[in-house]
Structures are given as C-alpha cells and as structure tokens.
Amino acid sequence: MTTRRNFLIGLGASGLVTSLSLPALAGTPAPLKAIAITKVYGDGLRFVAIALEYPQSLSADMIKASDFSVEGRNITDVFPATAADPDSRSQSGKFLIIALSPDDAAARLKQEDQPQAMPAAASQTDGAAAAGKKPHWSAGDPNDSGVTWATPQATIATPEGDVTTSGVVNLVLDAFEQRVWNDPETGDSLPYNLFIPKDYDPAKTYPLVNFVPDAGATSTDPLMTLKQGLGAISWASPEDQAARPAFVLAPQYAEIIADDDNRTSSMLETTLNLIKALGEEFPIDPARRYTTGQSGGGMLSMAMNIKYPDFFAASFLVACQWGPELVAPMAQNRLFIVTSQDDPGAFPGQNADTEALEAAGAHVARAIWDGRWDDDQFQFAFDALIAQGARINYVSFAKGTVIPATDNGQGAAGHRNTWRLAYSIAPIRAWIMRTDI
C-alpha cells in the first residue's frame, strides 16, 4: 500500500501532464495555492519550478528530496523559501519550491504553428522581408510570428486534497512594465517593455540598455521580445542589476525594421525618439546609453550608430552585418561584435565590415572562441582579447561549436544558438557598460 499520493500537474496549453508525489508532512495544513514558475533561457521561456504556498512556515528538516518525484521531469532540489522564487531559499518559509531541470524536454514552453523560417534576404524583392513590411510566415496569422507560449496550469492532489494553480510567476520578465510610445515626430505607435531599477534614486543618473530583437520575434505579442531569449532579460537579472543598476528597454516591433538591402524602417527614428523621451521621464544618463541586438536587431543597431555615431556609448552586435561601404562613421565607436563561423551571412559580412572599419582608422581586436567553453574559459579568453586595448572587439565562434548537430550548420538555428551563447557571457555585458574606456 502506497504511503504517497500523486498529484498531476497539467500544462494545459501544451497538453503536457506531469505528476509529482508528495509525502504527508505531519501536522502540515493544506497548501493555499500552487504556482508555476518560469524562467527565460537563451532559447526561450521554460517551466522550471513549482511553488506550493502554505498558511504557515515549513522548515528544511521537515523535507526530504528523496520523498518527491515528478513524472517525466528531473527534480534538482526541494526546499523551503520565503517567496515563490527559487532565489528566496531559506531554512524555513511558507513556500515549498520544487525545482525542476530546465533541460527537460517538458520544460520548454515555446510552441510554433509551423517550423519558423527567418525571412529571406530582401535584395531581390520588396516582399515580407523588406524594411517597414509586415512578415508573412505564420500559418495562423500571416502578420505574426506563429510562436505562442504555453501557460503552465496545475491541478494538484496533495495529502490534504486537490489544489489548482492560481497563477504563474515569470522570473525577471514580470519586472518589466508594458507601455506604448506614440511618436509625435514619425506618427508610429511602438509597444515596448521597460525594466526600471528597483528603488532607483531620482537624484542619481543611470545607464539604459536598448535591446533590439531579431526578425523572427516580429510580432504583435508585446512580450515576444522578452520571452524569446536573453537579449533583454540578461541585463535585468538580479546579478547584473546588483553589479550595474540600469534601465532596460525592449521594444516590440510588428514590422521588419532592417533588411538585407541596408534599409531601415521609420522605427529607427521612433526608437531613438523613445529613448530620448525616457531620458526626460527618468534619470537616464545620456552619456551611458547602450544598444544591443541580434540579427535584424543588430542591423538596426548598426544603422543607428552609422546615422548617429555619438548617440550610444557602446554597442553589442550579435549575428548581424551591414553594407561595408556604409560603416565608416562607426570607426571610433566602442563595439563588441559576435558571430559564428557557421553563419553564412553575418560571418563574411562582419569580416568585411571590420576590414572597412580598420580602413577608416579603427583598431579592431579579433579572436576565435569555442562555443563549448565553460564560464572560466570564456573569462580567460575575454581578458586576453580586452588586453589588446581596442575599442572594437570582434569574436567569431569556431565552426561547429555553436550549431546543433541536427542543424547541419545551416539557417536560423545557427543564428539562435549564437544569440543564446552571446548573451550568456557576462564579461561582455560588463565591458559594454564600462565608462573608463
């Protein structure tokens, strides 16, 4: 006869059902609620934990990790906490956190109507990939990305009875405000996400990081740019904010903003006008404005720097390129550029761009990194690169080290893995925000 009762966690939006066995905790009342916890990783939003809230504190000595199991998932830890957040771990608390491996297949919440294709080069057409156009790649909605995100939902049977989840906590993502900028100059309406540093001091000034997503995140979903990867989330993480408090801006574009004919939409001016307006609303230091972007977002960031080379203090450009005949105005800018040698567009493109920048008088430091390195190896390689003292640093990931084996080194998956890796390397983010260079 079993001494446990099983509870089912049903991810209703994805059709996934997970079961977790809870022991009867002697003297413990029924949990008040169950909360799903998600976190953004390089490849998107994942379901990573469950928080059970109780009316009174549980102590760590009441809990044995071996007493828990999750069908189809790997439990990495079980512990009390003071909030529905794994970072609030404590010796006692009213929350019980069931930490789940983010590497489980069932952790991934991203859903696509069809395999998502990046827009083709617009050099021969003014079609869906042209700047200012709406994308046409979703079977469900031809003007949207075709990507949706499953919402974790839970019906849980505990020793004290069933409990149904009543909410979701999205770590870091929930700290962003959703707003809309109506630009009086361009007439554009631009939804955007804004992270405001906790307890910021209006008497001080703060940096702002602007993240521009890739064309695959073009969507009417205002949260797509946050859910798709680490481009915005990493700068707003508790670790980065503790070291470098900053405002983080993540616009959500519903049109192609930059194309392969080196054209941009009116969103270039709209985005810059938004940044200026935020500087009037908040204590943002105009000398510490930064931009970063991946693929099409990096292209827009390059175009911004070319047109207004003094607007941003530094830029982090990932898996992107621009016409080498146009980049000379960026020669004195501070840039960190990352591509993959498997990328058939950005790698040769940035080779040409950096050569053009050198011809215009720039000092470019170059390095080849292995995408399989650990954090210590990346730090060592980063230190060696920065020791060259260049204002422009160009890193390419060695061929075959960031592309999944199933991708054969082709297409969008190569881009996505470059993005996943680039924004996870903390010393690059720290270098971008330095003020002593």
GROMACS .gro file of C-alpha atoms in nm:
model
  437
    1MET     CA    1   0.000   0.000   0.000
    2THR     CA    2   0.146   0.329  -0.104
    3THR     CA    3   0.231   0.591   0.155
    4ARG     CA    4   0.218   0.870  -0.100
    5ARG     CA    5  -0.048   1.048  -0.300
    6ASN     CA    6   0.018   1.161  -0.651
    7PHE     CA    7  -0.070   1.496  -0.787
    8LEU     CA    8  -0.098   1.586  -1.153
    9ILE     CA    9   0.045   1.897  -1.299
   10GLY     CA   10  -0.118   1.956  -1.635
   11LEU     CA   11   0.036   2.206  -1.869
   12GLY     CA   12  -0.297   2.276  -2.031
   13ALA     CA   13  -0.170   2.497  -2.311
   14SER     CA   14   0.089   2.241  -2.420
   15GLY     CA   15  -0.106   1.923  -2.345
   16LEU     CA   16   0.170   1.806  -2.112
   17VAL     CA   17   0.083   1.624  -1.790
   18THR     CA   18   0.340   1.585  -1.515
   19SER     CA   19   0.284   1.404  -1.185
   20LEU     CA   20   0.455   1.480  -0.859
   21SER     CA   21   0.439   1.265  -0.547
   22LEU     CA   22   0.421   1.446  -0.214
   23PRO     CA   23   0.473   1.279   0.124
   24ALA     CA   24   0.232   1.362   0.402
   25LEU     CA   25   0.407   1.625   0.612
   26ALA     CA   26   0.291   1.557   0.964
   27GLY     CA   27   0.095   1.844   1.110
   28THR     CA   28   0.107   2.047   0.791
   29PRO     CA   29  -0.217   2.211   0.675
   30ALA     CA   30  -0.324   2.204   0.312
   31PRO     CA   31  -0.139   2.441   0.079
   32LEU     CA   32  -0.326   2.758  -0.002
   33LYS     CA   33  -0.223   2.759  -0.366
   34ALA     CA   34   0.019   2.617  -0.623
   35ILE     CA   35   0.218   2.845  -0.850
   36ALA     CA   36   0.408   2.759  -1.168
   37ILE     CA   37   0.746   2.930  -1.204
   38THR     CA   38   0.906   3.009  -1.539
   39LYS     CA   39   1.242   3.149  -1.638
   40VAL     CA   40   1.380   3.278  -1.969
   41TYR     CA   41   1.677   3.092  -2.116
   42GLY     CA   42   1.869   3.155  -2.436
   43ASP     CA   43   1.617   2.958  -2.639
   44GLY     CA   44   1.310   3.097  -2.466
   45LEU     CA   45   1.074   3.064  -2.173
   46ARG     CA   46   1.084   2.740  -1.970
   47PHE     CA   47   0.883   2.590  -1.684
   48VAL     CA   48   1.144   2.538  -1.412
   49ALA     CA   49   0.976   2.504  -1.073
   50ILE     CA   50   0.657   2.474  -0.870
   51ALA     CA   51   0.587   2.674  -0.554
   52LEU     CA   52   0.334   2.546  -0.302
   53GLU     CA   53   0.221   2.818  -0.061
   54TYR     CA   54   0.122   2.717   0.293
   55PRO     CA   55  -0.052   2.917   0.567
   56GLN     CA   56   0.245   2.864   0.799
   57SER     CA   57   0.617   2.811   0.764
   58LEU     CA   58   0.779   2.481   0.676
   59SER     CA   59   1.129   2.407   0.797
   60ALA     CA   60   1.401   2.238   0.596
   61ASP     CA   61   1.423   1.947   0.839
   62MET     CA   62   1.062   1.853   0.755
   63ILE     CA   63   1.152   1.788   0.389
   64LYS     CA   64   1.337   1.505   0.217
   65ALA     CA   65   1.414   1.544  -0.152
   66SER     CA   66   1.401   1.166  -0.194
   67ASP     CA   67   1.031   1.177  -0.097
   68PHE     CA   68   0.944   1.365  -0.418
   69SER     CA   69   0.918   1.253  -0.777
   70VAL     CA   70   0.793   1.420  -1.092
   71GLU     CA   71   0.676   1.205  -1.379
   72GLY     CA   72   0.863   1.296  -1.695
   73ARG     CA   73   1.081   1.550  -1.513
   74ASN     CA   74   1.403   1.554  -1.317
   75ILE     CA   75   1.383   1.718  -0.975
   76THR     CA   76   1.701   1.906  -0.893
   77ASP     CA   77   1.607   2.026  -0.544
   78VAL     CA   78   1.325   2.066  -0.292
   79PHE     CA   79   1.345   2.339  -0.029
   80PRO     CA   80   1.150   2.599   0.169
   81ALA     CA   81   1.151   2.963   0.058
   82THR     CA   82   1.010   3.296   0.166
   83ALA     CA   83   0.850   3.367  -0.174
   84ALA     CA   84   0.750   3.192  -0.496
   85ASP     CA   85   1.104   3.240  -0.622
   86PRO     CA   86   1.390   2.987  -0.604
   87ASP     CA   87   1.627   3.273  -0.514
   88SER     CA   88   1.437   3.323  -0.187
   89ARG     CA   89   1.558   2.992  -0.047
   90SER     CA   90   1.560   2.982   0.332
   91GLN     CA   91   1.580   2.742   0.624
   92SER     CA   92   1.208   2.797   0.669
   93GLY     CA   93   0.930   2.965   0.481
   94LYS     CA   94   0.569   2.950   0.374
   95PHE     CA   95   0.662   2.831   0.026
   96LEU     CA   96   0.788   2.489  -0.079
   97ILE     CA   97   0.990   2.506  -0.401
   98ILE     CA   98   1.009   2.200  -0.625
   99ALA     CA   99   1.298   2.283  -0.860
  100LEU     CA  100   1.283   2.107  -1.198
  101SER     CA  101   1.561   2.064  -1.450
  102PRO     CA  102   1.541   2.333  -1.720
  103ASP     CA  103   1.699   2.084  -1.960
  104ASP     CA  104   1.396   1.854  -1.955
  105ALA     CA  105   1.211   1.849  -2.286
  106ALA     CA  106   0.891   1.922  -2.095
  107ALA     CA  107   1.040   2.244  -1.957
  108ARG     CA  108   1.020   2.424  -2.292
  109LEU     CA  109   0.705   2.629  -2.336
  110LYS     CA  110   0.763   2.760  -2.687
  111GLN     CA  111   0.508   2.647  -2.945
  112GLU     CA  112   0.512   2.716  -3.318
  113ASP     CA  113   0.235   2.686  -3.576
  114GLN     CA  114   0.496   2.553  -3.817
  115PRO     CA  115   0.876   2.542  -3.825
  116GLN     CA  116   0.959   2.911  -3.809
  117ALA     CA  117   1.160   3.038  -4.104
  118MET     CA  118   1.365   3.351  -4.090
  119PRO     CA  119   1.268   3.594  -4.366
  120ALA     CA  120   1.468   3.561  -4.685
  121ALA     CA  121   1.703   3.834  -4.799
  122ALA     CA  122   1.515   4.129  -4.940
  123SER     CA  123   1.772   4.216  -5.204
  124GLN     CA  124   1.557   4.092  -5.492
  125THR     CA  125   1.215   4.185  -5.366
  126ASP     CA  126   1.017   4.431  -5.162
  127GLY     CA  127   0.825   4.142  -5.008
  128ALA     CA  128   0.779   4.026  -4.650
  129ALA     CA  129   1.148   4.068  -4.561
  130ALA     CA  130   1.170   4.433  -4.665
  131ALA     CA  131   1.208   4.705  -4.401
  132GLY     CA  132   0.873   4.850  -4.299
  133LYS     CA  133   0.676   4.544  -4.417
  134LYS     CA  134   0.474   4.302  -4.208
  135PRO     CA  135   0.619   3.948  -4.205
  136HIS     CA  136   0.425   3.667  -4.375
  137TRP     CA  137   0.538   3.345  -4.218
  138SER     CA  138   0.267   3.227  -3.979
  139ALA     CA  139   0.004   2.977  -4.088
  140GLY     CA  140  -0.235   3.101  -3.819
  141ASP     CA  141  -0.185   3.476  -3.862
  142PRO     CA  142   0.008   3.590  -4.171
  143ASN     CA  143   0.109   3.911  -3.992
  144ASP     CA  144   0.254   3.744  -3.685
  145SER     CA  145   0.541   3.516  -3.590
  146GLY     CA  146   0.342   3.195  -3.543
  147VAL     CA  147   0.502   3.149  -3.200
  148THR     CA  148   0.295   3.111  -2.884
  149TRP     CA  149   0.390   3.021  -2.529
  150ALA     CA  150   0.218   2.752  -2.324
  151THR     CA  151   0.082   2.873  -1.990
  152PRO     CA  152   0.162   2.629  -1.707
  153GLN     CA  153  -0.155   2.521  -1.528
  154ALA     CA  154  -0.177   2.270  -1.245
  155THR     CA  155  -0.431   2.052  -1.071
  156ILE     CA  156  -0.255   1.905  -0.771
  157ALA     CA  157  -0.362   1.625  -0.535
  158THR     CA  158  -0.181   1.662  -0.205
  159PRO     CA  159  -0.219   1.452   0.110
  160GLU     CA  160  -0.466   1.717   0.224
  161GLY     CA  161  -0.663   1.735  -0.100
  162ASP     CA  162  -0.653   1.880  -0.450
  163VAL     CA  163  -0.509   2.222  -0.526
  164THR     CA  164  -0.533   2.400  -0.861
  165THR     CA  165  -0.271   2.652  -0.969
  166SER     CA  166  -0.395   3.006  -0.948
  167GLY     CA  167  -0.111   3.188  -1.120
  168VAL     CA  168   0.231   3.190  -1.279
  169VAL     CA  169   0.548   3.370  -1.169
  170ASN     CA  170   0.778   3.461  -1.459
  171LEU     CA  171   1.117   3.534  -1.309
  172VAL     CA  172   1.270   3.870  -1.420
  173LEU     CA  173   1.020   3.900  -1.705
  174ASP     CA  174   0.743   4.007  -1.466
  175ALA     CA  175   0.958   4.301  -1.353
  176PHE     CA  176   0.924   4.470  -1.694
  177GLU     CA  177   0.645   4.722  -1.750
  178GLN     CA  178   0.448   4.711  -2.074
  179ARG     CA  179   0.396   5.051  -2.235
  180VAL     CA  180   0.324   5.213  -2.571
  181TRP     CA  181   0.516   5.504  -2.726
  182ASN     CA  182   0.319   5.722  -2.967
  183ASP     CA  183   0.582   5.919  -3.154
  184PRO     CA  184   0.465   6.269  -3.248
  185GLU     CA  185   0.751   6.302  -3.498
  186THR     CA  186   0.712   5.982  -3.703
  187GLY     CA  187   0.348   5.903  -3.622
  188ASP     CA  188   0.448   5.548  -3.525
  189SER     CA  189   0.298   5.362  -3.231
  190LEU     CA  190   0.555   5.135  -3.068
  191PRO     CA  191   0.479   4.892  -2.783
  192TYR     CA  192   0.775   4.844  -2.554
  193ASN     CA  193   0.888   4.674  -2.235
  194LEU     CA  194   1.077   4.872  -1.973
  195PHE     CA  195   1.271   4.747  -1.673
  196ILE     CA  196   1.307   5.015  -1.405
  197PRO     CA  197   1.581   4.955  -1.146
  198LYS     CA  198   1.434   4.866  -0.809
  199ASP     CA  199   1.447   5.154  -0.561
  200TYR     CA  200   1.637   5.378  -0.802
  201ASP     CA  201   1.741   5.716  -0.665
  202PRO     CA  202   1.600   6.008  -0.870
  203ALA     CA  203   1.895   6.217  -0.753
  204LYS     CA  204   2.136   5.987  -0.937
  205THR     CA  205   2.168   5.901  -1.305
  206TYR     CA  206   2.158   5.551  -1.453
  207PRO     CA  207   2.252   5.380  -1.778
  208LEU     CA  208   1.996   5.249  -2.026
  209VAL     CA  209   2.039   4.937  -2.237
  210ASN     CA  210   1.827   4.913  -2.551
  211PHE     CA  211   1.771   4.559  -2.685
  212VAL     CA  212   1.651   4.512  -3.044
  213PRO     CA  213   1.524   4.159  -3.124
  214ASP     CA  214   1.569   3.962  -3.443
  215ALA     CA  215   1.317   3.950  -3.729
  216GLY     CA  216   1.185   3.616  -3.601
  217ALA     CA  217   1.046   3.798  -3.297
  218THR     CA  218   0.845   4.039  -3.513
  219SER     CA  219   0.502   4.012  -3.354
  220THR     CA  220   0.200   4.185  -3.208
  221ASP     CA  221   0.264   3.996  -2.884
  222PRO     CA  222   0.420   4.269  -2.662
  223LEU     CA  223   0.613   4.009  -2.460
  224MET     CA  224   0.770   3.821  -2.751
  225THR     CA  225   1.099   4.013  -2.730
  226LEU     CA  226   1.128   3.919  -2.361
  227LYS     CA  227   1.024   3.554  -2.390
  228GLN     CA  228   1.236   3.460  -2.692
  229GLY     CA  229   1.579   3.477  -2.526
  230LEU     CA  230   1.830   3.657  -2.306
  231GLY     CA  231   1.887   3.971  -2.512
  232ALA     CA  232   1.687   4.189  -2.272
  233ILE     CA  233   1.645   3.960  -1.971
  234SER     CA  234   2.019   3.917  -1.903
  235TRP     CA  235   2.073   4.290  -1.836
  236ALA     CA  236   1.779   4.294  -1.590
  237SER     CA  237   1.886   3.982  -1.398
  238PRO     CA  238   1.937   4.019  -1.022
  239GLU     CA  239   2.310   3.956  -1.073
  240ASP     CA  240   2.357   4.225  -1.337
  241GLN     CA  241   2.138   4.475  -1.154
  242ALA     CA  242   2.331   4.422  -0.830
  243ALA     CA  243   2.655   4.500  -1.012
  244ARG     CA  244   2.530   4.759  -1.262
  245PRO     CA  245   2.180   4.901  -1.197
  246ALA     CA  246   2.032   5.007  -1.531
  247PHE     CA  247   1.711   5.073  -1.716
  248VAL     CA  248   1.648   4.809  -1.982
  249LEU     CA  249   1.436   4.886  -2.288
  250ALA     CA  250   1.294   4.612  -2.512
  251PRO     CA  251   1.076   4.745  -2.796
  252GLN     CA  252   0.831   4.506  -2.960
  253TYR     CA  253   0.822   4.557  -3.335
  254ALA     CA  254   0.535   4.440  -3.558
  255GLU     CA  255   0.725   4.507  -3.881
  256ILE     CA  256   1.064   4.430  -4.032
  257ILE     CA  257   1.296   4.702  -3.905
  258ALA     CA  258   1.610   4.638  -4.115
  259ASP     CA  259   1.669   4.437  -4.430
  260ASP     CA  260   1.949   4.292  -4.641
  261ASP     CA  261   1.946   4.590  -4.877
  262ASN     CA  262   2.074   4.806  -4.588
  263ARG     CA  263   1.738   4.976  -4.546
  264THR     CA  264   1.558   5.051  -4.221
  265SER     CA  265   1.201   5.138  -4.139
  266SER     CA  266   1.088   5.455  -3.962
  267MET     CA  267   1.130   5.257  -3.639
  268LEU     CA  268   1.494   5.368  -3.633
  269GLU     CA  269   1.390   5.726  -3.558
  270THR     CA  270   1.094   5.614  -3.347
  271THR     CA  271   1.317   5.404  -3.122
  272LEU     CA  272   1.568   5.684  -3.073
  273ASN     CA  273   1.287   5.929  -3.002
  274LEU     CA  274   1.154   5.686  -2.741
  275ILE     CA  275   1.496   5.668  -2.573
  276LYS     CA  276   1.513   6.048  -2.563
  277ALA     CA  277   1.163   6.065  -2.412
  278LEU     CA  278   1.256   5.810  -2.144
  279GLY     CA  279   1.554   6.030  -2.061
  280GLU     CA  280   1.313   6.311  -1.985
  281GLU     CA  281   1.093   6.088  -1.768
  282PHE     CA  282   1.368   5.906  -1.576
  283PRO     CA  283   1.720   5.995  -1.455
  284ILE     CA  284   1.895   5.830  -1.753
  285ASP     CA  285   2.248   5.944  -1.827
  286PRO     CA  286   2.277   6.040  -2.198
  287ALA     CA  287   2.646   5.950  -2.180
  288ARG     CA  288   2.558   5.594  -2.076
  289ARG     CA  289   2.308   5.485  -2.340
  290TYR     CA  290   2.384   5.145  -2.492
  291THR     CA  291   2.228   4.935  -2.767
  292THR     CA  292   2.241   4.567  -2.849
  293GLY     CA  293   2.065   4.348  -3.098
  294GLN     CA  294   2.070   4.011  -3.267
  295SER     CA  295   2.047   3.953  -3.643
  296GLY     CA  296   1.799   4.214  -3.774
  297GLY     CA  297   1.815   4.386  -3.436
  298GLY     CA  298   2.192   4.411  -3.461
  299MET     CA  299   2.149   4.550  -3.811
  300LEU     CA  300   1.921   4.825  -3.678
  301SER     CA  301   2.173   4.898  -3.403
  302MET     CA  302   2.446   4.932  -3.665
  303ALA     CA  303   2.228   5.163  -3.874
  304MET     CA  304   2.160   5.377  -3.566
  305ASN     CA  305   2.533   5.406  -3.498
  306ILE     CA  306   2.607   5.496  -3.858
  307LYS     CA  307   2.344   5.771  -3.871
  308TYR     CA  308   2.406   5.899  -3.517
  309PRO     CA  309   2.756   5.783  -3.415
  310ASP     CA  310   2.752   5.981  -3.089
  311PHE     CA  311   2.414   5.862  -2.958
  312PHE     CA  312   2.525   5.536  -2.789
  313ALA     CA  313   2.830   5.496  -2.567
  314ALA     CA  314   2.881   5.133  -2.677
  315SER     CA  315   2.706   4.860  -2.875
  316PHE     CA  316   2.690   4.480  -2.854
  317LEU     CA  317   2.624   4.344  -3.205
  318VAL     CA  318   2.528   3.976  -3.238
  319ALA     CA  319   2.497   3.771  -3.560
  320CYS     CA  320   2.450   4.070  -3.789
  321GLN     CA  321   2.614   4.268  -4.068
  322TRP     CA  322   2.566   4.585  -4.272
  323GLY     CA  323   2.700   4.719  -4.600
  324PRO     CA  324   3.077   4.759  -4.554
  325GLU     CA  325   3.072   5.068  -4.773
  326LEU     CA  326   2.847   5.235  -4.511
  327VAL     CA  327   3.017   5.158  -4.179
  328ALA     CA  328   3.296   5.420  -4.173
  329PRO     CA  329   3.106   5.655  -3.936
  330MET     CA  330   3.132   5.381  -3.670
  331ALA     CA  331   3.511   5.367  -3.682
  332GLN     CA  332   3.556   5.550  -3.350
  333ASN     CA  333   3.266   5.378  -3.174
  334ARG     CA  334   3.308   5.123  -2.898
  335LEU     CA  335   3.173   4.790  -3.027
  336PHE     CA  336   3.170   4.424  -2.925
  337ILE     CA  337   3.080   4.206  -3.224
  338VAL     CA  338   2.995   3.834  -3.206
  339THR     CA  339   2.926   3.597  -3.496
  340SER     CA  340   2.953   3.226  -3.570
  341GLN     CA  341   3.181   3.098  -3.843
  342ASP     CA  342   2.889   2.877  -3.948
  343ASP     CA  343   2.674   3.182  -4.019
  344PRO     CA  344   2.666   3.225  -4.399
  345GLY     CA  345   2.562   3.591  -4.372
  346ALA     CA  346   2.693   3.752  -4.056
  347PHE     CA  347   3.041   3.591  -4.057
  348PRO     CA  348   3.158   3.705  -4.402
  349GLY     CA  349   2.956   4.023  -4.354
  350GLN     CA  350   3.134   4.120  -4.033
  351ASN     CA  351   3.469   4.021  -4.179
  352ALA     CA  352   3.407   4.280  -4.448
  353ASP     CA  353   3.264   4.534  -4.202
  354THR     CA  354   3.558   4.515  -3.962
  355GLU     CA  355   3.806   4.542  -4.250
  356ALA     CA  356   3.620   4.855  -4.365
  357LEU     CA  357   3.633   4.995  -4.012
  358GLU     CA  358   4.009   4.937  -3.998
  359ALA     CA  359   4.046   5.113  -4.332
  360ALA     CA  360   3.863   5.408  -4.172
  361GLY     CA  361   4.115   5.418  -3.886
  362ALA     CA  362   3.965   5.181  -3.627
  363HIS     CA  363   4.167   4.946  -3.408
  364VAL     CA  364   3.995   4.605  -3.420
  365ALA     CA  365   4.095   4.319  -3.190
  366ARG     CA  366   3.999   3.972  -3.315
  367ALA     CA  367   3.961   3.633  -3.151
  368ILE     CA  368   3.815   3.290  -3.225
  369TRP     CA  369   3.633   3.130  -2.935
  370ASP     CA  370   3.494   2.782  -2.879
  371GLY     CA  371   3.122   2.789  -2.805
  372ARG     CA  372   3.159   2.482  -2.582
  373TRP     CA  373   3.379   2.656  -2.325
  374ASP     CA  374   3.270   2.698  -1.964
  375ASP     CA  375   3.243   3.033  -1.783
  376ASP     CA  376   3.606   3.031  -1.665
  377GLN     CA  377   3.736   2.964  -2.015
  378PHE     CA  378   3.524   3.245  -2.159
  379GLN     CA  379   3.654   3.480  -1.890
  380PHE     CA  380   4.016   3.388  -1.969
  381ALA     CA  381   3.963   3.440  -2.344
  382PHE     CA  382   3.778   3.765  -2.281
  383ASP     CA  383   4.061   3.901  -2.066
  384ALA     CA  384   4.315   3.816  -2.336
  385LEU     CA  385   4.107   3.994  -2.600
  386ILE     CA  386   4.047   4.307  -2.394
  387ALA     CA  387   4.419   4.325  -2.310
  388GLN     CA  388   4.474   4.432  -2.672
  389GLY     CA  389   4.318   4.766  -2.580
  390ALA     CA  390   4.092   4.802  -2.885
  391ARG     CA  391   3.765   4.994  -2.892
  392ILE     CA  392   3.623   4.738  -3.135
  393ASN     CA  393   3.638   4.370  -3.041
  394TYR     CA  394   3.536   4.103  -3.291
  395VAL     CA  395   3.475   3.744  -3.179
  396SER     CA  396   3.376   3.457  -3.405
  397PHE     CA  397   3.275   3.123  -3.260
  398ALA     CA  398   3.472   2.843  -3.422
  399LYS     CA  399   3.298   2.641  -3.689
  400GLY     CA  400   3.078   2.367  -3.545
  401THR     CA  401   3.091   2.485  -3.182
  402VAL     CA  402   2.753   2.660  -3.151
  403ILE     CA  403   2.534   2.483  -3.409
  404PRO     CA  404   2.329   2.179  -3.301
  405ALA     CA  405   2.431   1.860  -3.480
  406THR     CA  406   2.078   1.824  -3.619
  407ASP     CA  407   2.103   2.163  -3.791
  408ASN     CA  408   2.395   2.075  -4.019
  409GLY     CA  409   2.528   2.428  -3.980
  410GLN     CA  410   2.250   2.588  -4.181
  411GLY     CA  411   1.994   2.860  -4.132
  412ALA     CA  412   1.804   3.001  -3.838
  413ALA     CA  413   1.913   2.750  -3.573
  414GLY     CA  414   2.271   2.867  -3.616
  415HIS     CA  415   2.163   3.224  -3.553
  416ARG     CA  416   1.961   3.126  -3.248
  417ASN     CA  417   2.244   2.935  -3.089
  418THR     CA  418   2.480   3.229  -3.142
  419TRP     CA  419   2.227   3.452  -2.967
  420ARG     CA  420   2.181   3.203  -2.683
  421LEU     CA  421   2.552   3.187  -2.622
  422ALA     CA  422   2.649   3.551  -2.674
  423TYR     CA  423   2.407   3.694  -2.418
  424SER     CA  424   2.508   3.436  -2.158
  425ILE     CA  425   2.871   3.558  -2.144
  426ALA     CA  426   2.865   3.800  -1.851
  427PRO     CA  427   3.201   3.977  -1.904
  428ILE     CA  428   3.083   4.110  -2.241
  429ARG     CA  429   2.785   4.280  -2.078
  430ALA     CA  430   3.015   4.427  -1.814
  431TRP     CA  431   3.255   4.561  -2.081
  432ILE     CA  432   2.975   4.726  -2.277
  433MET     CA  433   2.878   4.930  -1.970
  434ARG     CA  434   3.228   5.038  -1.869
  435THR     CA  435   3.287   5.412  -1.854
  436ASP     CA  436   3.668   5.409  -1.836
  437ILE     CA  437   3.740   5.321  -2.199
   0.00000   0.00000   0.00000
